GROMACS .gro file of N, CA, C and O in nm:
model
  464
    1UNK      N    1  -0.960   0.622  -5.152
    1UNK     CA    2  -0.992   0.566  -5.023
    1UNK      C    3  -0.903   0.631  -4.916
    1UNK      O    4  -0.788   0.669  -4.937
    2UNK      N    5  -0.981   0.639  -4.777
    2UNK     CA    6  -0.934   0.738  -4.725
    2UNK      C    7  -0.833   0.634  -4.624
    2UNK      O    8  -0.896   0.539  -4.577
    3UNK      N    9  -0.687   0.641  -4.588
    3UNK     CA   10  -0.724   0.550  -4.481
    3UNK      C   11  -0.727   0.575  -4.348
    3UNK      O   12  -0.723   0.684  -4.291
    4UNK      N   13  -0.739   0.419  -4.282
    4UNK     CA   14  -0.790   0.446  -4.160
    4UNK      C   15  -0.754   0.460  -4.062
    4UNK      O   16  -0.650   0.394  -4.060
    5UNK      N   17  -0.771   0.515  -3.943
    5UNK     CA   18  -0.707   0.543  -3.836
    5UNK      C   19  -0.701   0.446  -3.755
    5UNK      O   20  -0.792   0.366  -3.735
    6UNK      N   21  -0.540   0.446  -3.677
    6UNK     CA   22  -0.465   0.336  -3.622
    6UNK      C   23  -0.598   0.301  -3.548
    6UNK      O   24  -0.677   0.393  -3.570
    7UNK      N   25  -0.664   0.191  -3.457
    7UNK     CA   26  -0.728   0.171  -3.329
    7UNK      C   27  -0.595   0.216  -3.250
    7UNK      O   28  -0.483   0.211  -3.302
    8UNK      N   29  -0.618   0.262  -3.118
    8UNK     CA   30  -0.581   0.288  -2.975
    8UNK      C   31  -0.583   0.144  -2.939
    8UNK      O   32  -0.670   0.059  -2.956
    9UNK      N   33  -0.425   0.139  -2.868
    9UNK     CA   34  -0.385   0.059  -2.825
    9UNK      C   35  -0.504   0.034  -2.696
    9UNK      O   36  -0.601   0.110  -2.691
   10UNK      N   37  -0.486  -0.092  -2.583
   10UNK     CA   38  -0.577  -0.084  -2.502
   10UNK      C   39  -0.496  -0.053  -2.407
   10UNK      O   40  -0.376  -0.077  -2.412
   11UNK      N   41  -0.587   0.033  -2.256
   11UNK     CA   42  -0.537   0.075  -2.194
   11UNK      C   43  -0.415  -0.019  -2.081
   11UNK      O   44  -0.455  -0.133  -2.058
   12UNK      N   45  -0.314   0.007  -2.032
   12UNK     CA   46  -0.196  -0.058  -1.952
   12UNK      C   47  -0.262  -0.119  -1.833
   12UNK      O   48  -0.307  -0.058  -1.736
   13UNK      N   49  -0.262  -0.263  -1.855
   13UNK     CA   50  -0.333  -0.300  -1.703
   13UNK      C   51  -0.259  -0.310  -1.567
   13UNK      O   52  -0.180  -0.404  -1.553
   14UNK      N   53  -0.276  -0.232  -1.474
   14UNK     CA   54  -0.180  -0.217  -1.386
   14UNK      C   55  -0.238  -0.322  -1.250
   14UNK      O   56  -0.360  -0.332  -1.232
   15UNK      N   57  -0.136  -0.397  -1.159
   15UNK     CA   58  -0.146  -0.489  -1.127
   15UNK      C   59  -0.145  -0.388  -0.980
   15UNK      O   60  -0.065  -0.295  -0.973
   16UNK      N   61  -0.234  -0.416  -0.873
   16UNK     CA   62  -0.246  -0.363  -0.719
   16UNK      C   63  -0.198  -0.511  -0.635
   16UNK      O   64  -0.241  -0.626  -0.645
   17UNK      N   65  -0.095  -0.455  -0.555
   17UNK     CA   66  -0.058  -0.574  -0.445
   17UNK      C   67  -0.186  -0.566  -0.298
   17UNK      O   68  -0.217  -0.489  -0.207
   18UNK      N   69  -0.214  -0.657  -0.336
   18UNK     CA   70  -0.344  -0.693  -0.210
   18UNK      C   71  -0.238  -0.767  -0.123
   18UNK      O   72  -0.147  -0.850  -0.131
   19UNK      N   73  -0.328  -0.655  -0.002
   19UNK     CA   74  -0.247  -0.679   0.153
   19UNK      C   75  -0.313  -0.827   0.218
   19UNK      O   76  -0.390  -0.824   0.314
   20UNK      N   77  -0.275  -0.946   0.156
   20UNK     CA   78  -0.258  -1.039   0.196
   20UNK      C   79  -0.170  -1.148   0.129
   20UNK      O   80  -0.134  -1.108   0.018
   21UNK      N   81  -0.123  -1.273   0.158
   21UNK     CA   82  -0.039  -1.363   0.093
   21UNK      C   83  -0.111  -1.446   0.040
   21UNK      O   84  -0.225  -1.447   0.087
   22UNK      N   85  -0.086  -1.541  -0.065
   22UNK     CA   86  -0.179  -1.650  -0.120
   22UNK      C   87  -0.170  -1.790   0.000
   22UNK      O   88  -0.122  -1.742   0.103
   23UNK      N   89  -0.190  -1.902   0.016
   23UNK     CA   90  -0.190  -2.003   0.061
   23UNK      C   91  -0.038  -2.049   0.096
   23UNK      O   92  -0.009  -2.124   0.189
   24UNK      N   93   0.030  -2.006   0.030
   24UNK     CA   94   0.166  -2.037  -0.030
   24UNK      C   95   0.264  -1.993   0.022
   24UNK      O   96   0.366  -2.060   0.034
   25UNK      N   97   0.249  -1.835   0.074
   25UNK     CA   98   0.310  -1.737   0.125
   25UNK      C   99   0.322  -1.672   0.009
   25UNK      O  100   0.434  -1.620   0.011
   26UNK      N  101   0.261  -1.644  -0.104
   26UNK     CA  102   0.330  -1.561  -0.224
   26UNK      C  103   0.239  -1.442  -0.219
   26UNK      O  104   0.136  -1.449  -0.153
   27UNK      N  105   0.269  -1.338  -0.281
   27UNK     CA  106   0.253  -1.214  -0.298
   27UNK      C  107   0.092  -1.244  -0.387
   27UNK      O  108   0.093  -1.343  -0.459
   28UNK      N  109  -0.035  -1.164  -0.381
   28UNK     CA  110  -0.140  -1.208  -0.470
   28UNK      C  111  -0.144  -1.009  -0.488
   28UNK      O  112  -0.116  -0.914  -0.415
   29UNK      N  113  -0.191  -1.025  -0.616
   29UNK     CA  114  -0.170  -0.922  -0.685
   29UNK      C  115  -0.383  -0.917  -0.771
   29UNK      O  116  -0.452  -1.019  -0.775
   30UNK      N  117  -0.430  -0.784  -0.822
   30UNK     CA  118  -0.513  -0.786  -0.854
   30UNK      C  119  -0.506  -0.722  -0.990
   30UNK      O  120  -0.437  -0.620  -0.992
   31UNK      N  121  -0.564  -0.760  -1.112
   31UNK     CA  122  -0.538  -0.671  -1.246
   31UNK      C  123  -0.655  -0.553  -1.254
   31UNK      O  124  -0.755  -0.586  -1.318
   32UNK      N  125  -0.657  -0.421  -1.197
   32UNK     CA  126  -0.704  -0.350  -1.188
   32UNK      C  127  -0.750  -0.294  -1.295
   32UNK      O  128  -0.711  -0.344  -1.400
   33UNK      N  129  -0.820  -0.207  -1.302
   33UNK     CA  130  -0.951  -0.147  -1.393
   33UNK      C  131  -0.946  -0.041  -1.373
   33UNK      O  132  -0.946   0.039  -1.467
   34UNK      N  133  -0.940   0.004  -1.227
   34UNK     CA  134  -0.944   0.144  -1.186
   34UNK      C  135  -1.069   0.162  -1.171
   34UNK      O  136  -1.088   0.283  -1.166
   35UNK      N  137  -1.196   0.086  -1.157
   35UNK     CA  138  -1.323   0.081  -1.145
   35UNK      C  139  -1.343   0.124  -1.004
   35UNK      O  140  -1.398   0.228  -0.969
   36UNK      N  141  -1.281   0.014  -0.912
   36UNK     CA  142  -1.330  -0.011  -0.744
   36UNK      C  143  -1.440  -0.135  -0.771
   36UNK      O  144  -1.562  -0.135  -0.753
   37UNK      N  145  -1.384  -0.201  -0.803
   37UNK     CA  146  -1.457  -0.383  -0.776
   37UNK      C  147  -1.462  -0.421  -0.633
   37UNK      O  148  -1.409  -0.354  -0.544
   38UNK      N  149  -1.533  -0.539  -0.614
   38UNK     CA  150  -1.522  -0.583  -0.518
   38UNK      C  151  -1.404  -0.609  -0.450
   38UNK      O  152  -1.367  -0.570  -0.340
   39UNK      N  153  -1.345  -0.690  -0.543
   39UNK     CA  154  -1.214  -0.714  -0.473
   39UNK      C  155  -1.139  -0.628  -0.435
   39UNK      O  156  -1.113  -0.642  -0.316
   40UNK      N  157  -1.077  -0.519  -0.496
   40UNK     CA  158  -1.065  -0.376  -0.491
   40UNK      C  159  -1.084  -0.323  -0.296
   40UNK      O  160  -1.023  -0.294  -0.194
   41UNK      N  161  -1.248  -0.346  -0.373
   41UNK     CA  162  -1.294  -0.262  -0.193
   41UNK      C  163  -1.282  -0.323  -0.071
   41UNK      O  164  -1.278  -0.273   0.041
   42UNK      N  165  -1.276  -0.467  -0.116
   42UNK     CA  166  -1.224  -0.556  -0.028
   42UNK      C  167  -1.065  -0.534   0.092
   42UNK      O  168  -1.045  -0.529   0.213
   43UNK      N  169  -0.978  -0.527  -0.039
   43UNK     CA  170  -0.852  -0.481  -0.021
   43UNK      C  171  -0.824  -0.388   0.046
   43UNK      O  172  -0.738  -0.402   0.134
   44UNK      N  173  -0.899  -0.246   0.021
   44UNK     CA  174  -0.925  -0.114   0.098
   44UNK      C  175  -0.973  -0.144   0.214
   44UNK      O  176  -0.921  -0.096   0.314
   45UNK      N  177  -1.055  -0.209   0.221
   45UNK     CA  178  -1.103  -0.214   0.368
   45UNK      C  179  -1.037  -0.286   0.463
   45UNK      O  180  -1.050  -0.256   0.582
   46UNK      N  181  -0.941  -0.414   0.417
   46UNK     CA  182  -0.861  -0.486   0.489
   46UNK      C  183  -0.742  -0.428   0.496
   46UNK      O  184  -0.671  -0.484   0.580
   47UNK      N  185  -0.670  -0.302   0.422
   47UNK     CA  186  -0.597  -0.238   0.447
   47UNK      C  187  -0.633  -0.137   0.557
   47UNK      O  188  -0.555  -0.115   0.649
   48UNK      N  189  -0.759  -0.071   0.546
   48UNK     CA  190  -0.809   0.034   0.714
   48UNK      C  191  -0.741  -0.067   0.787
   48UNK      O  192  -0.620  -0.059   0.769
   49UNK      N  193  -0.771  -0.150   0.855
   49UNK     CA  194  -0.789  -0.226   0.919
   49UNK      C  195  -0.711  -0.261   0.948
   49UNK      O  196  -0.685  -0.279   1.067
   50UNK      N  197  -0.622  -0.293   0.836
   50UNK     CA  198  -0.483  -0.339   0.930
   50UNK      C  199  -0.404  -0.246   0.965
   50UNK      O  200  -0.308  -0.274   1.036
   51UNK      N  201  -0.425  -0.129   0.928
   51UNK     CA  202  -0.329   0.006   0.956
   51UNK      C  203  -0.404   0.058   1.114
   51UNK      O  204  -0.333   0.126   1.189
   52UNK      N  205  -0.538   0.025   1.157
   52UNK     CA  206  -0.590   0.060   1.262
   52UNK      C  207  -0.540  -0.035   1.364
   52UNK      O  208  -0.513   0.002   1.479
   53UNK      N  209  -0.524  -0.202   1.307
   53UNK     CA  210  -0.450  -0.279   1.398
   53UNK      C  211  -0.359  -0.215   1.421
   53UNK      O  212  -0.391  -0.137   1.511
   54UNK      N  213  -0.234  -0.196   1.382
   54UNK     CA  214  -0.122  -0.146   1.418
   54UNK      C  215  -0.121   0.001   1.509
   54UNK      O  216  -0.053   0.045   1.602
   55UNK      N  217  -0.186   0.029   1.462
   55UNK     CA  218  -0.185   0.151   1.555
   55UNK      C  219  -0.241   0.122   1.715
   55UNK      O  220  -0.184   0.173   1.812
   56UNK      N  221  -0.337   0.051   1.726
   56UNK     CA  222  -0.388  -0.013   1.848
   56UNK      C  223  -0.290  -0.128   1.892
   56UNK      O  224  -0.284  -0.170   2.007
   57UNK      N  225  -0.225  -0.166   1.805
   57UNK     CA  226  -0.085  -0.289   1.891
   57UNK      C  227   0.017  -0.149   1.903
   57UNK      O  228   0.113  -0.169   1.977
   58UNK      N  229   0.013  -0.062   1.866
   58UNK     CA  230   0.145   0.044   1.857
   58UNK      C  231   0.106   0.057   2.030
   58UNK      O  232   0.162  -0.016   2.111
   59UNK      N  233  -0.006   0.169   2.076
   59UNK     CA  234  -0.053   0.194   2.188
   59UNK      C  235  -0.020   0.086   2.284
   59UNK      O  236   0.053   0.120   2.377
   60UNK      N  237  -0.073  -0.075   2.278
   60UNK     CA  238  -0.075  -0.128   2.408
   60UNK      C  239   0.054  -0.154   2.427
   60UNK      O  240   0.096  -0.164   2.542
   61UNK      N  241   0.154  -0.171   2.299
   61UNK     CA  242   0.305  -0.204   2.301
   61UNK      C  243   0.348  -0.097   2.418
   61UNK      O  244   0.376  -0.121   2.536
   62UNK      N  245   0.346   0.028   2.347
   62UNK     CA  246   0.390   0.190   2.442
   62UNK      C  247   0.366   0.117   2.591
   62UNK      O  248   0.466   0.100   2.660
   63UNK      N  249   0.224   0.070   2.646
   63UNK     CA  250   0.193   0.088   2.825
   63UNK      C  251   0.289  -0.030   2.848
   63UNK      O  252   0.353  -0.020   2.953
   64UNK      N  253   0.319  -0.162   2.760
   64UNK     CA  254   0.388  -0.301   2.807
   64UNK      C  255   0.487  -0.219   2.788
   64UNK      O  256   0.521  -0.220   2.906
   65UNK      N  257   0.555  -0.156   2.744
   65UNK     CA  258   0.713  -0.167   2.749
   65UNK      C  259   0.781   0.030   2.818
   65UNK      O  260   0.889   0.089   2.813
   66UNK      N  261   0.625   0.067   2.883
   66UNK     CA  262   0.711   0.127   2.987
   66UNK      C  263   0.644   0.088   3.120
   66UNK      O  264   0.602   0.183   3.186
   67UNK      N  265   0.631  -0.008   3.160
   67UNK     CA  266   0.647  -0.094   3.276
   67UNK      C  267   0.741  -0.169   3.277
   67UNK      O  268   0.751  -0.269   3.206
   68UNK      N  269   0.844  -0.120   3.381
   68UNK     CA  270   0.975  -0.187   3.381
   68UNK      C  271   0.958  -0.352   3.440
   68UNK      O  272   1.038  -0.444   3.426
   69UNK      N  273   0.848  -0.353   3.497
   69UNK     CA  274   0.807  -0.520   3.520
   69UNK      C  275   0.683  -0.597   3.443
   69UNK      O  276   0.593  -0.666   3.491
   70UNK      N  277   0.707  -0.562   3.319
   70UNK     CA  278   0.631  -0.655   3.221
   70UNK      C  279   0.699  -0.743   3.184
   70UNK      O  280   0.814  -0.721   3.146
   71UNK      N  281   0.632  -0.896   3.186
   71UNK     CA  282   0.689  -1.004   3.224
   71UNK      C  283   0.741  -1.041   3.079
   71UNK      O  284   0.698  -1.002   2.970
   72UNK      N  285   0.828  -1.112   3.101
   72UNK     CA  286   0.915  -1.111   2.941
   72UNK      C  287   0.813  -1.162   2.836
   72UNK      O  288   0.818  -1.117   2.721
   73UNK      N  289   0.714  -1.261   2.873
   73UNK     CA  290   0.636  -1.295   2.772
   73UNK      C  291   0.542  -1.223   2.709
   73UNK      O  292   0.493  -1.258   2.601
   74UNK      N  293   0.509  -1.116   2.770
   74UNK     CA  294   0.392  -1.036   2.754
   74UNK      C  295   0.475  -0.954   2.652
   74UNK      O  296   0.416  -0.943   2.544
   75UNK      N  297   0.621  -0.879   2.656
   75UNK     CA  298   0.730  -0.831   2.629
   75UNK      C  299   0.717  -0.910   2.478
   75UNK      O  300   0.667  -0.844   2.387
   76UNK      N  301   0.758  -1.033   2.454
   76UNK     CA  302   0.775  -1.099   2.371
   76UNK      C  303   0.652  -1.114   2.299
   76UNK      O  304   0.673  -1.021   2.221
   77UNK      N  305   0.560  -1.149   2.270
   77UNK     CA  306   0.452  -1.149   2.274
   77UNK      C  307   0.401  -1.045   2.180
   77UNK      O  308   0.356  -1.065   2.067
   78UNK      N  309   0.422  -0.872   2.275
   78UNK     CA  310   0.412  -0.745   2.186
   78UNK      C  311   0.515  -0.734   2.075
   78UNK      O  312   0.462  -0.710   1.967
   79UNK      N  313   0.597  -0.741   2.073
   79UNK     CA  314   0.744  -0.811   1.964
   79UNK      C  315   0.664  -0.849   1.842
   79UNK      O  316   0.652  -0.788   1.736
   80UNK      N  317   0.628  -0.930   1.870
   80UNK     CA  318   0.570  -1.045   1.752
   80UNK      C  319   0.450  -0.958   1.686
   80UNK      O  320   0.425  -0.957   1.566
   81UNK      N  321   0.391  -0.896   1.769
   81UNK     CA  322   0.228  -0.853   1.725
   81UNK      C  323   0.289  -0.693   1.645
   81UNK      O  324   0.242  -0.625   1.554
   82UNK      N  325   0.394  -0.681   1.718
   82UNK     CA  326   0.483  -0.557   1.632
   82UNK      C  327   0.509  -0.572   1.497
   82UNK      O  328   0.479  -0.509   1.396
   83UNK      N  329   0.579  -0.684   1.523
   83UNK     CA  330   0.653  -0.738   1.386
   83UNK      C  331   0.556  -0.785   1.261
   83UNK      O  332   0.586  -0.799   1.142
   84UNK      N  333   0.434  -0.803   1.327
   84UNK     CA  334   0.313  -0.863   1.228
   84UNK      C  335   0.281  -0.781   1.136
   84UNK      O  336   0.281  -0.784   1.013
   85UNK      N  337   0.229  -0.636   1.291
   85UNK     CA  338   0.188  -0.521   1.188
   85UNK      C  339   0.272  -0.452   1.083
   85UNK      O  340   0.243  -0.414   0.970
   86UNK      N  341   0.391  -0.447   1.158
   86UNK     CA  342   0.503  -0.373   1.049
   86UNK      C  343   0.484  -0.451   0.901
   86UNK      O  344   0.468  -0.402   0.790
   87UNK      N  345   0.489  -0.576   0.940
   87UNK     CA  346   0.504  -0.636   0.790
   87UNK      C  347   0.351  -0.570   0.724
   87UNK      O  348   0.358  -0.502   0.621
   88UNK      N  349   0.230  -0.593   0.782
   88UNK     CA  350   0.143  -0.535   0.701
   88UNK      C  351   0.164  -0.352   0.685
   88UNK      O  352   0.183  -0.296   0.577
   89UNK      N  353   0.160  -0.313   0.758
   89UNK     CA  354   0.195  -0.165   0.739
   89UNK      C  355   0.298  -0.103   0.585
   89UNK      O  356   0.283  -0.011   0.505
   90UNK      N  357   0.411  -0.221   0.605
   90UNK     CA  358   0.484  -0.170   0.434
   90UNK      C  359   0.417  -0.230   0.342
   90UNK      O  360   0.424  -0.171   0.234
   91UNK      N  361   0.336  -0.351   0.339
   91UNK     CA  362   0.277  -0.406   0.241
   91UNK      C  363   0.200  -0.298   0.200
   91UNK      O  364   0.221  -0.255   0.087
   92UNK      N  365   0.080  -0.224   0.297
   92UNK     CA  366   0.039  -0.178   0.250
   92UNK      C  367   0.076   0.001   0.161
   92UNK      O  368   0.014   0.068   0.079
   93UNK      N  369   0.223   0.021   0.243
   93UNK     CA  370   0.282   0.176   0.171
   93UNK      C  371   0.311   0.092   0.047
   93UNK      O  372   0.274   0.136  -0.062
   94UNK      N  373   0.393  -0.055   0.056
   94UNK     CA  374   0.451  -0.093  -0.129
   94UNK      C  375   0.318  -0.083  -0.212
   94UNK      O  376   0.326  -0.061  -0.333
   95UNK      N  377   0.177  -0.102  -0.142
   95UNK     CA  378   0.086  -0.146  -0.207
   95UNK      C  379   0.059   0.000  -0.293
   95UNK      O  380   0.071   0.022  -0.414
   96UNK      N  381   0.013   0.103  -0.164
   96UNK     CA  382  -0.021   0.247  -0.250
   96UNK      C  383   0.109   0.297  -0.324
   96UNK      O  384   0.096   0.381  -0.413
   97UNK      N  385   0.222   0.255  -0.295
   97UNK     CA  386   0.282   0.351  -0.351
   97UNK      C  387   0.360   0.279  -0.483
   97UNK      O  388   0.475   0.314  -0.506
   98UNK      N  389   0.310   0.199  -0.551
   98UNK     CA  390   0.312   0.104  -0.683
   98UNK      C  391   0.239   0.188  -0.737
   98UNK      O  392   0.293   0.258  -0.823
   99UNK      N  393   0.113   0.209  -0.713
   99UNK     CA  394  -0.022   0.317  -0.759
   99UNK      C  395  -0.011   0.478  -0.777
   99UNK      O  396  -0.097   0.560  -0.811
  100UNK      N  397   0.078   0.488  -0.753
  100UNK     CA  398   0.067   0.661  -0.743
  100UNK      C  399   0.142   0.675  -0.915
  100UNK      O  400   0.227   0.604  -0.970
  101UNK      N  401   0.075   0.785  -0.960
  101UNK     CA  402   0.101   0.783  -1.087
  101UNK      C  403   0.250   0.836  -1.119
  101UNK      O  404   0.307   0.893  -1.026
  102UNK      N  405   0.313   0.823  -1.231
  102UNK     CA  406   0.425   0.873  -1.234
  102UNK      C  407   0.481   0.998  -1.246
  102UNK      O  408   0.423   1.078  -1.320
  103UNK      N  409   0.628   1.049  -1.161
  103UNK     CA  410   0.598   1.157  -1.184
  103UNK      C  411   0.638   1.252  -1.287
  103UNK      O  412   0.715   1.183  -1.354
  104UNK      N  413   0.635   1.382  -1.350
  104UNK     CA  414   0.681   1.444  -1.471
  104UNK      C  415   0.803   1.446  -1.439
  104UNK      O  416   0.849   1.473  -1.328
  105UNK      N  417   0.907   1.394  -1.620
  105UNK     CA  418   1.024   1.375  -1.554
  105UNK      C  419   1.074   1.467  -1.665
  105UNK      O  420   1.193   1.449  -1.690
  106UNK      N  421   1.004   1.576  -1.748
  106UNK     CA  422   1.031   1.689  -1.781
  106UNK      C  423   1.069   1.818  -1.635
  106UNK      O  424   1.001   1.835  -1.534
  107UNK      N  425   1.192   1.886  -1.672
  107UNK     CA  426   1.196   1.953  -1.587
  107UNK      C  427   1.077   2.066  -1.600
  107UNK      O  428   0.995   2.073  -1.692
  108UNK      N  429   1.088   2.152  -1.487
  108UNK     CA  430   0.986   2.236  -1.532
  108UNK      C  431   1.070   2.402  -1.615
  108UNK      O  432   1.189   2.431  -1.605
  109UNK      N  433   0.987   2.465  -1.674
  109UNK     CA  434   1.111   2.550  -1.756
  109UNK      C  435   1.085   2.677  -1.675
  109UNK      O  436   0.991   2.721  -1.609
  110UNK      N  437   1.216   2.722  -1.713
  110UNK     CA  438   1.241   2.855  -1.606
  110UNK      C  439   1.210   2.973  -1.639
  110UNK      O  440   1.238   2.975  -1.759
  111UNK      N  441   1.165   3.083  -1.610
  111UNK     CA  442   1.127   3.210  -1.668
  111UNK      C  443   1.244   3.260  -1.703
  111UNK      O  444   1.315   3.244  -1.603
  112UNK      N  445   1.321   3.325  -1.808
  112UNK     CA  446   1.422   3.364  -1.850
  112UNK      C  447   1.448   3.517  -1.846
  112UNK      O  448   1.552   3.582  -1.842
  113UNK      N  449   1.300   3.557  -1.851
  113UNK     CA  450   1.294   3.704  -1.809
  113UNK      C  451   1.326   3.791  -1.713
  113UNK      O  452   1.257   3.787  -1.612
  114UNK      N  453   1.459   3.910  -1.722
  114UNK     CA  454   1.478   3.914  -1.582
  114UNK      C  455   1.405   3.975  -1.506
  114UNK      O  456   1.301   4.020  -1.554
  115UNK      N  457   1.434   3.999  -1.358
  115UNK     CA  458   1.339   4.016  -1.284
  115UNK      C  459   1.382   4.158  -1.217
  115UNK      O  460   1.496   4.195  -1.189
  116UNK      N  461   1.238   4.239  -1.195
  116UNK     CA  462   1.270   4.326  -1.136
  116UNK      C  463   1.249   4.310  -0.960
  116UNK      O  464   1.282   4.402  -0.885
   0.00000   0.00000   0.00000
């Protein structure tokens, strides 16, 4: 009898941080497939989106805060809408950059041959 070959382990389920909080304020996380599910595309698209917010609060921030008479609230106000996006903006770099695969931590080998 011949025997049999191990089964393959199953593949590592890797967990994606979705750019939003639960009810709670806690971190909600998705067990990915690597498919592109709904939820998935969901995520992607609320990530455009919030990276396009920010960039459009980046702009109106720039015209409020070089008018030396923008009224402190308006001032304050852009602050906050700053501070919003920033927080989504790293959520979403921690988000992609959890995902990026790992990198070779073999060096690479050197040609030993000398050179003319």
């Amino acid at each position: 009898m011949e025997p049999q070959p191990k089964p393959e382990p199953p593949p590592l389920t890797t967990l994606r941080l979705l750019p939003w909080l639960s009810p709670d304020g806690k971190p909600c996380f998705l067990s990915a497939s690597g498919r592109g599910g709904y939820v998935s595309r969901l995520a992607d698209t609320t990530e455009t989106r919030q990276l396009t917010t920010g960039a459009d609060v980046l702009t109106r921030a720039r015209q409020v805060l070089d008018d030396p008479v923008s009224p402190n609230a308006e001032v304050r106000y852009t602050a906050i809408r700053l501070t919003e996006c920033l927080a989504d903006a790293l959520r979403v770099a921690e988000s992609r950059g959890m995902r990026l695969p790992e990198p070779d931590t073999d060096p690479p080998e050197r040609d030993s041959s000398p050179r003319s």
